């Protein structure tokens, strides 16, 4: 049986965001489908032969039992958003498509990303899987922490791997002055942290993720050779800052069209001049 026929029959009985129609558990649904096909107007495609109906339909109507080899071939034709939807069909699909360490799974997502998402030909950073990369870059359509969906209220902060509104960002970050003055945080450690320059004005103090500050301080206290550890960490952050800037730019190119990018830039300029009026 051809792949096209296989897809045709399964798509007819596939329910997005749900489970597949199982003929063995819901025979009436299967007979309704057959009746609908027989009563419909003539199609340009030839009808299925009786032998094909008898031999294949009872088996392939159970969508969740597709062999992994065939499923992997099907996935080559699916957009990343369709792959995400497919993970919600059943545990079996989720185990295949949600595996963050499987080479096969990562190749499925990578192939889909390169085939269907313009401008996203760059691979994810070191320890990030393809699923998370695609989710952050394109598919996430609301604040990670609340229900805000207005694009112009949301921003990607790749420094923290967060796509969120300003309110939620402020709740999870702390500024340089507060760290130094209120908490007596060692100034040399600031260069060991990813930082976010929230406003275009470089005179504004940068922000740091509270979780990063806490983890760094614990690790710093644990290290015996603190001087060398700080130097190594600072060198890592210098490289990471360059990488973060590149991914922030890439994100905007992927998620927003030209008009949206221009609108966001104009809003930034407006906010800058509004905040710096004397």
Tab-separated table of C-alpha atoms in Angstrom:
chain	number	residue	atom	x	y	z
A	1	UNK	CA	0.000	0.000	0.000
A	2	UNK	CA	1.343	3.437	-0.900
A	3	UNK	CA	2.210	6.053	1.714
A	4	UNK	CA	-0.313	8.461	0.150
A	5	UNK	CA	-3.143	5.965	0.611
A	6	UNK	CA	-2.007	5.278	4.153
A	7	UNK	CA	-2.029	8.984	4.989
A	8	UNK	CA	-5.384	9.548	3.300
A	9	UNK	CA	-7.198	6.939	5.353
A	10	UNK	CA	-5.581	7.960	8.632
A	11	UNK	CA	-6.131	11.675	8.183
A	12	UNK	CA	-9.831	11.010	7.639
A	13	UNK	CA	-10.078	9.502	11.105
A	14	UNK	CA	-7.445	11.529	12.948
A	15	UNK	CA	-8.528	14.009	15.588
A	16	UNK	CA	-5.989	16.762	16.339
A	17	UNK	CA	-5.230	17.238	20.049
A	18	UNK	CA	-6.931	13.949	20.802
A	19	UNK	CA	-6.585	10.255	20.297
A	20	UNK	CA	-6.974	8.352	17.081
A	21	UNK	CA	-10.279	6.759	16.150
A	22	UNK	CA	-9.921	3.085	16.986
A	23	UNK	CA	-12.163	0.863	14.887
A	24	UNK	CA	-12.116	-1.946	17.419
A	25	UNK	CA	-13.475	0.335	20.159
A	26	UNK	CA	-15.766	2.521	18.058
A	27	UNK	CA	-17.148	0.526	15.098
A	28	UNK	CA	-20.018	2.946	14.491
A	29	UNK	CA	-17.550	5.717	13.659
A	30	UNK	CA	-15.910	3.443	11.085
A	31	UNK	CA	-19.237	2.528	9.433
A	32	UNK	CA	-20.268	6.195	9.377
A	33	UNK	CA	-17.077	6.964	7.524
A	34	UNK	CA	-17.690	4.171	5.021
A	35	UNK	CA	-21.294	5.332	4.492
A	36	UNK	CA	-20.180	8.907	3.982
A	37	UNK	CA	-17.702	7.798	1.338
A	38	UNK	CA	-20.318	5.738	-0.512
A	39	UNK	CA	-22.889	8.584	-0.505
A	40	UNK	CA	-20.503	11.350	-1.482
A	41	UNK	CA	-20.154	12.704	-4.984
A	42	UNK	CA	-17.742	10.923	-7.343
A	43	UNK	CA	-14.109	11.684	-6.683
A	44	UNK	CA	-11.301	12.141	-9.153
A	45	UNK	CA	-9.281	9.532	-7.293
A	46	UNK	CA	-10.171	5.846	-7.908
A	47	UNK	CA	-12.090	4.046	-5.148
A	48	UNK	CA	-10.332	1.543	-2.952
A	49	UNK	CA	-10.618	-2.004	-4.262
A	50	UNK	CA	-12.476	-4.574	-2.114
A	51	UNK	CA	-9.240	-6.428	-1.488
A	52	UNK	CA	-7.587	-3.283	-0.116
A	53	UNK	CA	-10.636	-2.495	2.015
A	54	UNK	CA	-10.655	-5.955	3.538
A	55	UNK	CA	-6.942	-6.362	3.924
A	56	UNK	CA	-5.725	-2.982	5.117
A	57	UNK	CA	-8.484	-0.817	6.567
A	58	UNK	CA	-9.074	-2.801	9.782
A	59	UNK	CA	-5.386	-2.479	10.628
A	60	UNK	CA	-4.581	1.065	9.598
A	61	UNK	CA	-7.685	2.567	11.174
A	62	UNK	CA	-5.830	2.225	14.469
A	63	UNK	CA	-3.665	5.286	13.950
A	64	UNK	CA	-1.746	4.888	17.178
A	65	UNK	CA	-0.235	1.575	16.067
A	66	UNK	CA	1.666	2.873	13.045
A	67	UNK	CA	5.123	1.258	12.966
A	68	UNK	CA	7.817	3.692	14.037
A	69	UNK	CA	9.656	3.239	10.732
A	70	UNK	CA	6.630	4.506	8.785
A	71	UNK	CA	5.867	7.215	11.337
A	72	UNK	CA	9.396	8.571	10.980
A	73	UNK	CA	8.891	8.783	7.200
A	74	UNK	CA	5.585	10.612	7.693
A	75	UNK	CA	7.261	13.094	10.040
A	76	UNK	CA	9.521	14.221	7.190
A	77	UNK	CA	6.459	15.926	5.694
A	78	UNK	CA	5.226	17.635	8.866
A	79	UNK	CA	5.721	21.202	10.069
A	80	UNK	CA	7.127	21.506	13.628
A	81	UNK	CA	3.719	22.640	14.896
A	82	UNK	CA	2.226	19.406	13.525
A	83	UNK	CA	4.909	17.413	15.304
A	84	UNK	CA	3.940	19.099	18.558
A	85	UNK	CA	0.295	18.243	17.942
A	86	UNK	CA	1.274	14.663	17.230
A	87	UNK	CA	2.918	14.342	20.649
A	88	UNK	CA	-0.540	14.827	22.176
A	89	UNK	CA	-2.097	11.889	20.340
A	90	UNK	CA	-0.808	9.146	22.616
A	91	UNK	CA	2.058	8.149	24.900
A	92	UNK	CA	3.640	6.104	22.161
A	93	UNK	CA	4.083	9.120	19.893
A	94	UNK	CA	5.161	11.284	22.779
A	95	UNK	CA	7.875	8.808	23.721
A	96	UNK	CA	9.234	8.998	20.172
A	97	UNK	CA	8.889	12.719	19.488
A	98	UNK	CA	9.626	14.075	22.953
A	99	UNK	CA	12.904	12.224	23.562
A	100	UNK	CA	15.565	14.903	24.083
A	101	UNK	CA	18.530	12.547	23.764
A	102	UNK	CA	17.537	10.251	20.896
A	103	UNK	CA	19.516	10.944	17.722
A	104	UNK	CA	16.545	9.842	15.599
A	105	UNK	CA	14.147	12.195	17.390
A	106	UNK	CA	16.499	15.144	17.119
A	107	UNK	CA	16.959	14.497	13.393
A	108	UNK	CA	13.169	14.460	12.900
A	109	UNK	CA	12.816	17.907	14.470
A	110	UNK	CA	15.921	19.283	12.797
A	111	UNK	CA	14.702	18.180	9.373
A	112	UNK	CA	11.271	19.721	9.983
A	113	UNK	CA	12.830	22.970	11.196
A	114	UNK	CA	15.047	23.325	8.143
A	115	UNK	CA	12.318	22.344	5.685
A	116	UNK	CA	9.523	24.559	6.984
A	117	UNK	CA	10.888	27.473	9.037
A	118	UNK	CA	12.550	30.230	7.062
A	119	UNK	CA	15.725	31.781	8.514
A	120	UNK	CA	16.064	29.085	11.168
A	121	UNK	CA	18.964	27.122	9.717
A	122	UNK	CA	21.195	27.696	12.739
A	123	UNK	CA	21.429	24.811	15.179
A	124	UNK	CA	20.421	25.248	18.834
A	125	UNK	CA	23.077	26.142	21.405
A	126	UNK	CA	25.106	23.392	23.046
A	127	UNK	CA	22.840	21.775	25.630
A	128	UNK	CA	19.466	22.736	24.131
A	129	UNK	CA	17.370	20.125	22.331
A	130	UNK	CA	15.611	20.783	19.018
A	131	UNK	CA	12.141	20.712	20.617
A	132	UNK	CA	12.927	23.492	23.087
A	133	UNK	CA	14.773	25.507	20.437
A	134	UNK	CA	11.834	25.480	18.010
A	135	UNK	CA	9.356	26.129	20.807
A	136	UNK	CA	11.207	29.233	21.994
A	137	UNK	CA	11.987	30.516	18.526
A	138	UNK	CA	8.548	30.230	16.968
A	139	UNK	CA	5.796	28.112	18.482
A	140	UNK	CA	5.480	29.689	21.913
A	141	UNK	CA	2.739	32.288	21.428
A	142	UNK	CA	2.171	33.670	24.923
A	143	UNK	CA	4.102	34.686	27.999
A	144	UNK	CA	5.780	31.681	29.606
A	145	UNK	CA	4.410	32.704	33.004
A	146	UNK	CA	1.017	34.311	32.369
A	147	UNK	CA	-1.661	34.460	29.671
A	148	UNK	CA	-0.429	37.588	27.911
A	149	UNK	CA	-0.643	37.026	24.145
A	150	UNK	CA	-0.079	40.512	22.723
A	151	UNK	CA	3.076	40.246	20.611
A	152	UNK	CA	4.050	43.803	21.375
A	153	UNK	CA	3.933	43.125	25.100
A	154	UNK	CA	6.169	40.076	24.751
A	155	UNK	CA	9.906	39.890	24.184
A	156	UNK	CA	12.428	37.118	23.828
A	157	UNK	CA	15.262	37.382	26.353
A	158	UNK	CA	17.623	34.727	25.099
A	159	UNK	CA	20.011	35.571	27.939
A	160	UNK	CA	17.522	33.817	30.234
A	161	UNK	CA	15.810	31.598	27.624
A	162	UNK	CA	12.550	33.394	28.416
A	163	UNK	CA	9.765	34.705	26.169
A	164	UNK	CA	7.638	36.803	28.479
A	165	UNK	CA	5.993	40.118	29.289
A	166	UNK	CA	7.788	42.886	31.198
A	167	UNK	CA	5.758	42.290	34.337
A	168	UNK	CA	6.833	38.660	34.596
A	169	UNK	CA	10.389	39.589	33.683
A	170	UNK	CA	10.579	42.108	36.530
A	171	UNK	CA	9.261	39.548	39.000
A	172	UNK	CA	12.124	37.189	38.181
A	173	UNK	CA	15.069	39.545	37.839
A	174	UNK	CA	17.127	41.846	40.010
A	175	UNK	CA	19.172	44.878	38.984
A	176	UNK	CA	22.885	45.444	39.518
A	177	UNK	CA	22.462	48.285	42.010
A	178	UNK	CA	20.185	46.236	44.241
A	179	UNK	CA	22.630	43.345	44.265
A	180	UNK	CA	25.568	45.544	45.203
A	181	UNK	CA	23.933	47.906	47.668
A	182	UNK	CA	21.257	45.808	49.348
A	183	UNK	CA	22.800	42.340	49.284
A	184	UNK	CA	26.531	43.179	49.193
A	185	UNK	CA	26.993	40.842	46.276
A	186	UNK	CA	30.704	40.495	45.274
A	187	UNK	CA	31.157	42.781	42.282
A	188	UNK	CA	33.634	40.446	40.602
A	189	UNK	CA	30.871	37.841	40.335
A	190	UNK	CA	28.630	40.087	38.251
A	191	UNK	CA	30.823	39.390	35.236
A	192	UNK	CA	30.156	35.677	35.823
A	193	UNK	CA	26.420	36.061	35.164
A	194	UNK	CA	24.380	36.420	31.965
A	195	UNK	CA	22.983	39.935	32.020
A	196	UNK	CA	20.150	41.676	30.265
A	197	UNK	CA	20.281	45.304	29.229
A	198	UNK	CA	16.548	45.910	29.414
A	199	UNK	CA	16.550	49.440	27.990
A	200	UNK	CA	18.509	50.832	25.020
A	201	UNK	CA	20.181	53.328	27.344
A	202	UNK	CA	23.524	51.758	28.419
A	203	UNK	CA	23.479	53.895	31.569
A	204	UNK	CA	20.567	51.866	32.920
A	205	UNK	CA	21.734	49.100	35.261
A	206	UNK	CA	21.552	45.596	33.749
A	207	UNK	CA	19.254	42.886	35.060
A	208	UNK	CA	20.170	39.429	36.320
A	209	UNK	CA	17.977	36.393	36.732
A	210	UNK	CA	17.435	35.785	40.453
A	211	UNK	CA	17.736	32.039	39.968
A	212	UNK	CA	21.116	32.488	38.244
A	213	UNK	CA	22.370	34.694	41.071
A	214	UNK	CA	21.422	32.143	43.720
A	215	UNK	CA	22.970	29.216	41.842
A	216	UNK	CA	26.159	31.108	41.083
A	217	UNK	CA	26.655	32.172	44.687
A	218	UNK	CA	26.238	28.582	45.900
A	219	UNK	CA	28.745	27.345	43.362
A	220	UNK	CA	31.184	30.145	44.218
A	221	UNK	CA	31.120	29.224	47.908
A	222	UNK	CA	31.705	25.581	47.030
A	223	UNK	CA	34.814	26.227	44.903
A	224	UNK	CA	38.210	26.027	46.575
A	225	UNK	CA	40.225	27.830	43.906
A	226	UNK	CA	37.865	30.783	43.631
A	227	UNK	CA	40.224	33.024	41.660
A	228	UNK	CA	40.704	30.602	38.759
A	229	UNK	CA	37.047	29.619	38.815
A	230	UNK	CA	35.957	33.254	38.499
A	231	UNK	CA	38.374	33.836	35.600
A	232	UNK	CA	37.134	30.773	33.713
A	233	UNK	CA	33.530	31.709	34.328
A	234	UNK	CA	34.056	35.271	33.109
A	235	UNK	CA	35.651	34.005	29.888
A	236	UNK	CA	32.651	31.732	29.325
A	237	UNK	CA	30.226	34.610	29.824
A	238	UNK	CA	32.044	36.794	27.284
A	239	UNK	CA	31.471	34.125	24.622
A	240	UNK	CA	27.933	33.501	25.843
A	241	UNK	CA	27.007	37.194	25.560
A	242	UNK	CA	27.975	37.188	21.883
A	243	UNK	CA	25.959	34.027	21.293
A	244	UNK	CA	22.909	35.410	23.122
A	245	UNK	CA	22.907	38.541	20.988
A	246	UNK	CA	22.975	36.439	17.821
A	247	UNK	CA	20.078	34.251	18.946
A	248	UNK	CA	18.004	37.266	20.006
A	249	UNK	CA	18.434	38.717	16.519
A	250	UNK	CA	17.643	35.377	14.904
A	251	UNK	CA	14.498	35.023	16.989
A	252	UNK	CA	13.133	38.364	15.802
A	253	UNK	CA	13.825	37.457	12.175
A	254	UNK	CA	11.985	34.155	12.531
A	255	UNK	CA	9.005	35.242	14.617
A	256	UNK	CA	8.216	38.681	13.182
A	257	UNK	CA	7.747	39.915	9.655
A	258	UNK	CA	9.301	43.147	8.400
A	259	UNK	CA	6.360	45.326	9.461
A	260	UNK	CA	6.269	43.851	12.965
A	261	UNK	CA	10.006	44.348	13.439
A	262	UNK	CA	9.694	47.970	12.389
A	263	UNK	CA	6.762	48.506	14.749
A	264	UNK	CA	8.705	47.006	17.644
A	265	UNK	CA	11.678	49.222	16.888
A	266	UNK	CA	9.509	52.344	16.854
A	267	UNK	CA	7.978	51.363	20.186
A	268	UNK	CA	11.446	50.895	21.642
A	269	UNK	CA	12.445	54.359	20.523
A	270	UNK	CA	9.269	55.804	21.970
A	271	UNK	CA	9.901	54.124	25.321
A	272	UNK	CA	13.506	55.273	25.312
A	273	UNK	CA	12.661	58.939	24.804
A	274	UNK	CA	9.718	58.753	27.200
A	275	UNK	CA	11.933	57.385	29.970
A	276	UNK	CA	14.706	59.905	29.401
A	277	UNK	CA	12.756	63.130	29.318
A	278	UNK	CA	14.062	65.764	31.704
